[in-house]
PDB file of C-alpha atoms in Angstrom:
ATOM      1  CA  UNK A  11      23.548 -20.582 -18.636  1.00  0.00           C
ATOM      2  CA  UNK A  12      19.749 -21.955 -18.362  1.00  0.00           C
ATOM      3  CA  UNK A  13      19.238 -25.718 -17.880  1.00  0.00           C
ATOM      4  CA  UNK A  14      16.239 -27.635 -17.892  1.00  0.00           C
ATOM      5  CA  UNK A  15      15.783 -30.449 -15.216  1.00  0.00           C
ATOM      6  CA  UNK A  16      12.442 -32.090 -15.902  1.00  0.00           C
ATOM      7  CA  UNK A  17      12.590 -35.808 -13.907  1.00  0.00           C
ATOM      8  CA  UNK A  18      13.793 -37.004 -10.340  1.00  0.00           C
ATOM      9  CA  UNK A  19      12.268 -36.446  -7.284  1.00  0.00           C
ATOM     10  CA  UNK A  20      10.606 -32.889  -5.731  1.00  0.00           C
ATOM     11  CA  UNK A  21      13.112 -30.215  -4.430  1.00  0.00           C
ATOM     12  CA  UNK A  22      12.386 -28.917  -1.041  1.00  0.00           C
ATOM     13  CA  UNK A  23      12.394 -25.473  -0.032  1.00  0.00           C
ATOM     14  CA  UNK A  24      12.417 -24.625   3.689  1.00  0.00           C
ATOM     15  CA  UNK A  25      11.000 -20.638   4.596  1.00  0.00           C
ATOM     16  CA  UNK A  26      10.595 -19.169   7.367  1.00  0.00           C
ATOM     17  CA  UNK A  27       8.591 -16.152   6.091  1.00  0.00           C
ATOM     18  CA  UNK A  28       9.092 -12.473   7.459  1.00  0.00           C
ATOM     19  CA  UNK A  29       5.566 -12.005   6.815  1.00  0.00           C
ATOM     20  CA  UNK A  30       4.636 -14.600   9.363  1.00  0.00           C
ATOM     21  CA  UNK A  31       2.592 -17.519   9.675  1.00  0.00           C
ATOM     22  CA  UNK A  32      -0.184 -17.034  11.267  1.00  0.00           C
ATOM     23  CA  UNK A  33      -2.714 -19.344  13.188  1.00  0.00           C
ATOM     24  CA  UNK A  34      -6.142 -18.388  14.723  1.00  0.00           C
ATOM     25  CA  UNK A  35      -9.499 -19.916  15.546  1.00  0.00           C
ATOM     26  CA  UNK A  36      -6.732 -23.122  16.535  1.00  0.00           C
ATOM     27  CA  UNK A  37      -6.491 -24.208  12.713  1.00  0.00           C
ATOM     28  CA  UNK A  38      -7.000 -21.591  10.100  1.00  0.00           C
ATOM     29  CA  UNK A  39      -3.182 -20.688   8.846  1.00  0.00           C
ATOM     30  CA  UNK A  40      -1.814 -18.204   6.350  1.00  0.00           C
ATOM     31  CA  UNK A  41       1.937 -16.906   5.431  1.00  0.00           C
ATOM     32  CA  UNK A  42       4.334 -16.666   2.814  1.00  0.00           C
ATOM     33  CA  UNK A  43       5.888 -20.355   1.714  1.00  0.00           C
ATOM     34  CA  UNK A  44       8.654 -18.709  -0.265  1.00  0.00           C
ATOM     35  CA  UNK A  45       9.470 -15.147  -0.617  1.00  0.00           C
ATOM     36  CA  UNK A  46      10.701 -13.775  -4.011  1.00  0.00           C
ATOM     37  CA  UNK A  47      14.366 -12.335  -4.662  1.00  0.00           C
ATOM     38  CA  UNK A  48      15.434 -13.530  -1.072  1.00  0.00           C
ATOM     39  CA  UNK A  49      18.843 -16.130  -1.205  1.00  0.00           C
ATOM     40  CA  UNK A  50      18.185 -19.343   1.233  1.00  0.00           C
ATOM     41  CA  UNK A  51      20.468 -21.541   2.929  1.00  0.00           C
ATOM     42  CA  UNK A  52      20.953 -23.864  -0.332  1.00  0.00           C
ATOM     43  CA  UNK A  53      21.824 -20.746  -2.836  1.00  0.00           C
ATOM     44  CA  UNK A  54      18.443 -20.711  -4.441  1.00  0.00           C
ATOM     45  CA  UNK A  55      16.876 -17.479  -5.317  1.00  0.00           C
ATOM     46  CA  UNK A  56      13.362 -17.923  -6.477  1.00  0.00           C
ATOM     47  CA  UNK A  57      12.096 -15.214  -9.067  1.00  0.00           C
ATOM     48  CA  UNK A  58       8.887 -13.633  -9.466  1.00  0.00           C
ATOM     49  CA  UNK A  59       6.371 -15.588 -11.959  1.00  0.00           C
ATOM     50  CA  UNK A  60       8.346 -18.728 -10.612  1.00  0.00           C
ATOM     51  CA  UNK A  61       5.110 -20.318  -9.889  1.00  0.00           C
ATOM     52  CA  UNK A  62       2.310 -18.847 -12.160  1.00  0.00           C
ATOM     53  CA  UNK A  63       2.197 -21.747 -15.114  1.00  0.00           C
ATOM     54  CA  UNK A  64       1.937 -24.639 -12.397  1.00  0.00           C
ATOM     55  CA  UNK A  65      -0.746 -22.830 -10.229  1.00  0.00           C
ATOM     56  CA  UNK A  66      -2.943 -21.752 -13.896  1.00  0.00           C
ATOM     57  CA  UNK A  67      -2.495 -25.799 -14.598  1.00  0.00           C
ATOM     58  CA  UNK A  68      -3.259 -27.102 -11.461  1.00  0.00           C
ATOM     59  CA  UNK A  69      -6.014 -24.404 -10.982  1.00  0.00           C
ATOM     60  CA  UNK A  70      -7.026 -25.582 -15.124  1.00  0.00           C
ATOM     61  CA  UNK A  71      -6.901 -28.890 -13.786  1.00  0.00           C
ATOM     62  CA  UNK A  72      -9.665 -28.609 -10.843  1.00  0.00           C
ATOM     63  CA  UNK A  73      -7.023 -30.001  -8.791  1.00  0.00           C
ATOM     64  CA  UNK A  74      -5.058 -27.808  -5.539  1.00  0.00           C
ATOM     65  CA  UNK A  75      -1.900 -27.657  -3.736  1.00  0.00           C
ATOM     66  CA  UNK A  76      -1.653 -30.140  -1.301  1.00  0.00           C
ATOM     67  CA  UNK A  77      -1.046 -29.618   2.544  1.00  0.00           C
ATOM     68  CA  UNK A  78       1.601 -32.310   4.344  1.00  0.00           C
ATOM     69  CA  UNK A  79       3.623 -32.795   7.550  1.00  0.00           C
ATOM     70  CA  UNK A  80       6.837 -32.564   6.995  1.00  0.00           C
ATOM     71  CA  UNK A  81       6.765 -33.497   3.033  1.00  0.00           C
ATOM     72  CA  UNK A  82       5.199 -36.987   3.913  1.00  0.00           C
ATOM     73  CA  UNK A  83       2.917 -37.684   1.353  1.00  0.00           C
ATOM     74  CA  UNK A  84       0.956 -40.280   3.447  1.00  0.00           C
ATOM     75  CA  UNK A  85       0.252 -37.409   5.987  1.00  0.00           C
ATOM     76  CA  UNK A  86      -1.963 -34.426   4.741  1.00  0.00           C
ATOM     77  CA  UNK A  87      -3.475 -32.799   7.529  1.00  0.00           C
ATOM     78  CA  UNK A  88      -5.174 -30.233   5.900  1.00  0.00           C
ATOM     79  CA  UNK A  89      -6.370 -28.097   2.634  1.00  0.00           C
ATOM     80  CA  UNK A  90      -4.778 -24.886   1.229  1.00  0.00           C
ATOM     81  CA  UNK A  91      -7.884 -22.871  -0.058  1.00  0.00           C
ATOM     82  CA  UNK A  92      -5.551 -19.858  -1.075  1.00  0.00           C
ATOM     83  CA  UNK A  93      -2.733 -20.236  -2.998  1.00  0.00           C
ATOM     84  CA  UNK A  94      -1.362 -16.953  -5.018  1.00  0.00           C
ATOM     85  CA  UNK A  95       1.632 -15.213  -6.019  1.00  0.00           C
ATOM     86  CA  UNK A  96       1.809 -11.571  -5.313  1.00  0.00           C
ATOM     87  CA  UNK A  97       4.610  -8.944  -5.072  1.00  0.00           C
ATOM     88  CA  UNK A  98       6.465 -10.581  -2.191  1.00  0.00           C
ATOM     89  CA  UNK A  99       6.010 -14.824  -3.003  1.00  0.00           C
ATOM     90  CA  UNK A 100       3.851 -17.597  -2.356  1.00  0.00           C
ATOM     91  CA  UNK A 101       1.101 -16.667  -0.372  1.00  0.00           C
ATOM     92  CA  UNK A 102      -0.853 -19.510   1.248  1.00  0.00           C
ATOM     93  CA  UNK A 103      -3.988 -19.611   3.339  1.00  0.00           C
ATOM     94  CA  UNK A 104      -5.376 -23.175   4.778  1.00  0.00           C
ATOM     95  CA  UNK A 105      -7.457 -24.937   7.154  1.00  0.00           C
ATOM     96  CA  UNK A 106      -5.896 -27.574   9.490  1.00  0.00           C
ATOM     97  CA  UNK A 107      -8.325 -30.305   9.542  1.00  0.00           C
ATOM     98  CA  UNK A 108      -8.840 -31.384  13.054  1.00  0.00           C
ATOM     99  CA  UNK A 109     -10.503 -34.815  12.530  1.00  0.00           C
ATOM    100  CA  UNK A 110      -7.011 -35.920  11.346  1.00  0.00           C
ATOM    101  CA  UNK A 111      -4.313 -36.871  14.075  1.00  0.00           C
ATOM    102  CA  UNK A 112      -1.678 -35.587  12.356  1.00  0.00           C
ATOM    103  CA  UNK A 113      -3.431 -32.322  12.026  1.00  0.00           C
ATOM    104  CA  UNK A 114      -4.326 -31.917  15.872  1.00  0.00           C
ATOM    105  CA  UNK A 115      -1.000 -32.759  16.723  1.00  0.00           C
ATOM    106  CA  UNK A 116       0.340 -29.802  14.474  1.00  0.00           C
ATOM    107  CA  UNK A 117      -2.017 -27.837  15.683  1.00  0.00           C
ATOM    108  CA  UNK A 118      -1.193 -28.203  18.923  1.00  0.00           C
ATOM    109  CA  UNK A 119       2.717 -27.705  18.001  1.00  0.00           C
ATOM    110  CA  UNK A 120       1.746 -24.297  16.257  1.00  0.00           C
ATOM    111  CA  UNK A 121      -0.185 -22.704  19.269  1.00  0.00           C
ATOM    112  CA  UNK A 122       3.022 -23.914  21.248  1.00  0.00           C
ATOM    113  CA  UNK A 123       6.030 -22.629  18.621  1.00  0.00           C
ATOM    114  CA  UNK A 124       7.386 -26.191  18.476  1.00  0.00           C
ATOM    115  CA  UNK A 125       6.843 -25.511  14.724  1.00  0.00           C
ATOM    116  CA  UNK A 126       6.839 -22.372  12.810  1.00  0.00           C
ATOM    117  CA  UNK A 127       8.163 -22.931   9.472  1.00  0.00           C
ATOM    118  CA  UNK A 128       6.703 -23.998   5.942  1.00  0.00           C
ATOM    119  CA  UNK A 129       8.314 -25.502   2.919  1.00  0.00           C
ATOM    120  CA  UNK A 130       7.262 -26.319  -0.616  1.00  0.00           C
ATOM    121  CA  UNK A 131       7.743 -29.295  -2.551  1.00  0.00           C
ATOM    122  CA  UNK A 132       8.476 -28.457  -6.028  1.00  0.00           C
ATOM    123  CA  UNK A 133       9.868 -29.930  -9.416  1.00  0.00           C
ATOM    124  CA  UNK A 134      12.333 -27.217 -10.875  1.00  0.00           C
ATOM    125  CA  UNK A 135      11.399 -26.916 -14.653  1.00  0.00           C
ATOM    126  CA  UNK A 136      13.594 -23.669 -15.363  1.00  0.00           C
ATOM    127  CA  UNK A 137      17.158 -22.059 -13.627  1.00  0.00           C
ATOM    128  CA  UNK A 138      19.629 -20.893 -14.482  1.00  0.00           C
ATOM    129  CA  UNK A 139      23.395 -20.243 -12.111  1.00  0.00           C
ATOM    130  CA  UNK A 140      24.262 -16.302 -11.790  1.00  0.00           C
ATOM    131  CA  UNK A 141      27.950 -14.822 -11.776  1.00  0.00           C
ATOM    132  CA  UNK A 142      27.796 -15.360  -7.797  1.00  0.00           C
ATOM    133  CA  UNK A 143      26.899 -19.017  -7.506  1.00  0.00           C
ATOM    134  CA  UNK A 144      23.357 -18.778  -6.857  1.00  0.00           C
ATOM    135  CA  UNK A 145      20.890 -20.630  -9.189  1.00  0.00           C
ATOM    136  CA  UNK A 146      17.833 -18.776  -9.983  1.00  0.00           C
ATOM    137  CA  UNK A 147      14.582 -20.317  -9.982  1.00  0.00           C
ATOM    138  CA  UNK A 148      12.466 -19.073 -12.901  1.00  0.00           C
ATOM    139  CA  UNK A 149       9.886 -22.014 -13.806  1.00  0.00           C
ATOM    140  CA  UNK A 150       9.046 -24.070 -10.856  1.00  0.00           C
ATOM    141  CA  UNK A 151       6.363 -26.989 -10.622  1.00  0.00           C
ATOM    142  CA  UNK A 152       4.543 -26.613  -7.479  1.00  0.00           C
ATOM    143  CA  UNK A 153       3.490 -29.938  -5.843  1.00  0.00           C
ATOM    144  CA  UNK A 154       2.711 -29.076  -1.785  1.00  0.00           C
ATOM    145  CA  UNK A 155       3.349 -26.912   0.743  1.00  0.00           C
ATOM    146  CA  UNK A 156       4.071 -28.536   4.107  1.00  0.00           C
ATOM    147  CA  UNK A 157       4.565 -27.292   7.991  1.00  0.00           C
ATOM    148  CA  UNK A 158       7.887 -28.539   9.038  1.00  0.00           C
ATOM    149  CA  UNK A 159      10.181 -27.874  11.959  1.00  0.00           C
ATOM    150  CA  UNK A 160      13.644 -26.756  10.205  1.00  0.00           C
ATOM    151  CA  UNK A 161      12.544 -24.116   7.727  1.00  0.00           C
ATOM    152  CA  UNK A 162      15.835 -22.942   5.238  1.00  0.00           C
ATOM    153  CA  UNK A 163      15.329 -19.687   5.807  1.00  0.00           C
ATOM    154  CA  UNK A 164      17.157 -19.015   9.352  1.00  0.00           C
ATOM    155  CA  UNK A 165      16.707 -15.643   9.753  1.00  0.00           C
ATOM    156  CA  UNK A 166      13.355 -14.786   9.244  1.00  0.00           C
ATOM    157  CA  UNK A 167      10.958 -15.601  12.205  1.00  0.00           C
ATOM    158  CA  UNK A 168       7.146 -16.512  12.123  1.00  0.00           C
ATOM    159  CA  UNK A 169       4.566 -15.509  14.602  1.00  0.00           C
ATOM    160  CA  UNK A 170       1.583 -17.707  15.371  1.00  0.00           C
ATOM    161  CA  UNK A 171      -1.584 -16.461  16.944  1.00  0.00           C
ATOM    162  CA  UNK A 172      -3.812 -18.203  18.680  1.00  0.00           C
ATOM    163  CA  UNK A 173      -7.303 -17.845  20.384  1.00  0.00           C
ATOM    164  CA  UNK A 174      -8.424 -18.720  24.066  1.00  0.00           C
ATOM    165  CA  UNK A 175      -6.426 -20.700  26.246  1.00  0.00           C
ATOM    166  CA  UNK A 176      -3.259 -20.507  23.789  1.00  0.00           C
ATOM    167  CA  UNK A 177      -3.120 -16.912  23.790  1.00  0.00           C
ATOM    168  CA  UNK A 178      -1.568 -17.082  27.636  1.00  0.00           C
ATOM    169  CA  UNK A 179       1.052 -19.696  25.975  1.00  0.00           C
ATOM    170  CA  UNK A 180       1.882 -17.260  22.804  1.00  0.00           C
ATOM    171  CA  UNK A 181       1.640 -13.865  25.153  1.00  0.00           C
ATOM    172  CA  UNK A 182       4.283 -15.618  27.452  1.00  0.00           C
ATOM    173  CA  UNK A 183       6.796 -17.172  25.147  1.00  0.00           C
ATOM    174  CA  UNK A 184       6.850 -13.061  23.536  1.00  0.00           C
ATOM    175  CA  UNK A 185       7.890 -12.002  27.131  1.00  0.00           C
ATOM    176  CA  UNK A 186      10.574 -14.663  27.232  1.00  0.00           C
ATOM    177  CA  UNK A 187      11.683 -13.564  23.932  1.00  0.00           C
ATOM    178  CA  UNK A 188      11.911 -10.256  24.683  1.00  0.00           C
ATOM    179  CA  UNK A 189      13.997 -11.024  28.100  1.00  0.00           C
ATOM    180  CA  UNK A 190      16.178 -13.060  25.916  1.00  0.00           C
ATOM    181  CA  UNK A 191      16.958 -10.380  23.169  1.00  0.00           C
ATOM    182  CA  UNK A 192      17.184  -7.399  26.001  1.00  0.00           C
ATOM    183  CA  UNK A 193      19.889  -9.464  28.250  1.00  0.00           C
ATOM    184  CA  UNK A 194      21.534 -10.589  25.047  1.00  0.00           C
ATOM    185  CA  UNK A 195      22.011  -6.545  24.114  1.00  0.00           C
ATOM    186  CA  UNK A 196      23.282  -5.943  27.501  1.00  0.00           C
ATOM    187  CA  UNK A 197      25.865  -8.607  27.641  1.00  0.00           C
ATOM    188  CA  UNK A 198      26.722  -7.134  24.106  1.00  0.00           C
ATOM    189  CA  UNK A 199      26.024 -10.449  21.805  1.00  0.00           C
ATOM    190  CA  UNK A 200      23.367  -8.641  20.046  1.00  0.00           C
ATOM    191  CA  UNK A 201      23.740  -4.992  18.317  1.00  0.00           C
ATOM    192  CA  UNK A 202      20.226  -2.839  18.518  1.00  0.00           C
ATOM    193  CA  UNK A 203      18.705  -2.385  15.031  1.00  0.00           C
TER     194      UNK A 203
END
């Protein structure tokens, strides 16, 4: 049964996209906000074409997605140039600006992996629940896409690359990874794929 929920505040969807999120020149970012098809944490299954009417208004409108820490509205730190649907889900492509504090600071976390997830901020115009509890997202009003810390999506995993100095940071944490996972398999907690 379809239901209509057209007032109250933005929804929040945390992803951590499979396709990655990727930094480089130390601000310049691009990834997948929300994949299509995939269940999160919260039960909500976003379908293809769940995002096409609000990007064609705001796109009608002259106006764009905005960019925000952590859903704060009082702290954009940069500008999405790129926002699209394709086969997979949102795809999003921004600049960090670096003459805002907020936006060095994330850049800074990025290059590091203290952050790796985005989220969008949406208003859910049409869903409907399916025989296994899930409610499927069909008509969704976009209003930003943010970097945040505690994406929904657990088990996907983002990788950030960086230029210069924070290549030695990024090169390092993917040998510590790699340690981890390979002494994890031999002390039998993980299961090679």
């Amino acid at each position: 049964m379809g239901y209509m929920d057209n007032h109250g505040a933005p929804e929040r969807k945390f992803h951590r996209p499979e396709a990655g999120l990727v930094m480089t020149d130390g601000r310049l970012i691009e990834g997948y906000a929300s994949l299509f098809g995939k269940r999160d944490q919260g039960g909500d299954v976003v379908q293809k074409g769940a995002y096409a009417a609000s990007l064609k208004a705001l796109a009608g409108a002259g106006r764009r997605v905005k960019m925000l820490w952590q859903h704060d509205p009082a702290q954009p730190i940069g500008i999405w140039d790129e926002v699209r649907e394709d086969g997979v889900g949102l795809y999003v492509k921004g600049r960090i600006l670096a003459d805002v504090e907020k936006g060095r600071e994330a850049t800074a976390l990025l290059a590091a992996g203290a952050i790796d997830g985005l989220s969008i901020g949406y208003r859910t115009l049409r869903a409907e629940k399916d025989g296994k509890g899930q409610r499927l997202l069909s008509e969704l009003e976009l209003w930003e896409v943010s970097l945040v810390t505690f994406p929904m999506q657990a088990e996907a995993r983002v990788a950030v690359k960086a230029e210069g100095v924070a290549d030695t940071w990024c090169n390092l944490a993917k040998v510590f990874d790699e340690a981890r996972q390979e002494l994890a398999l031999a002390r039998g907690v993980l299961r090679p794929h």
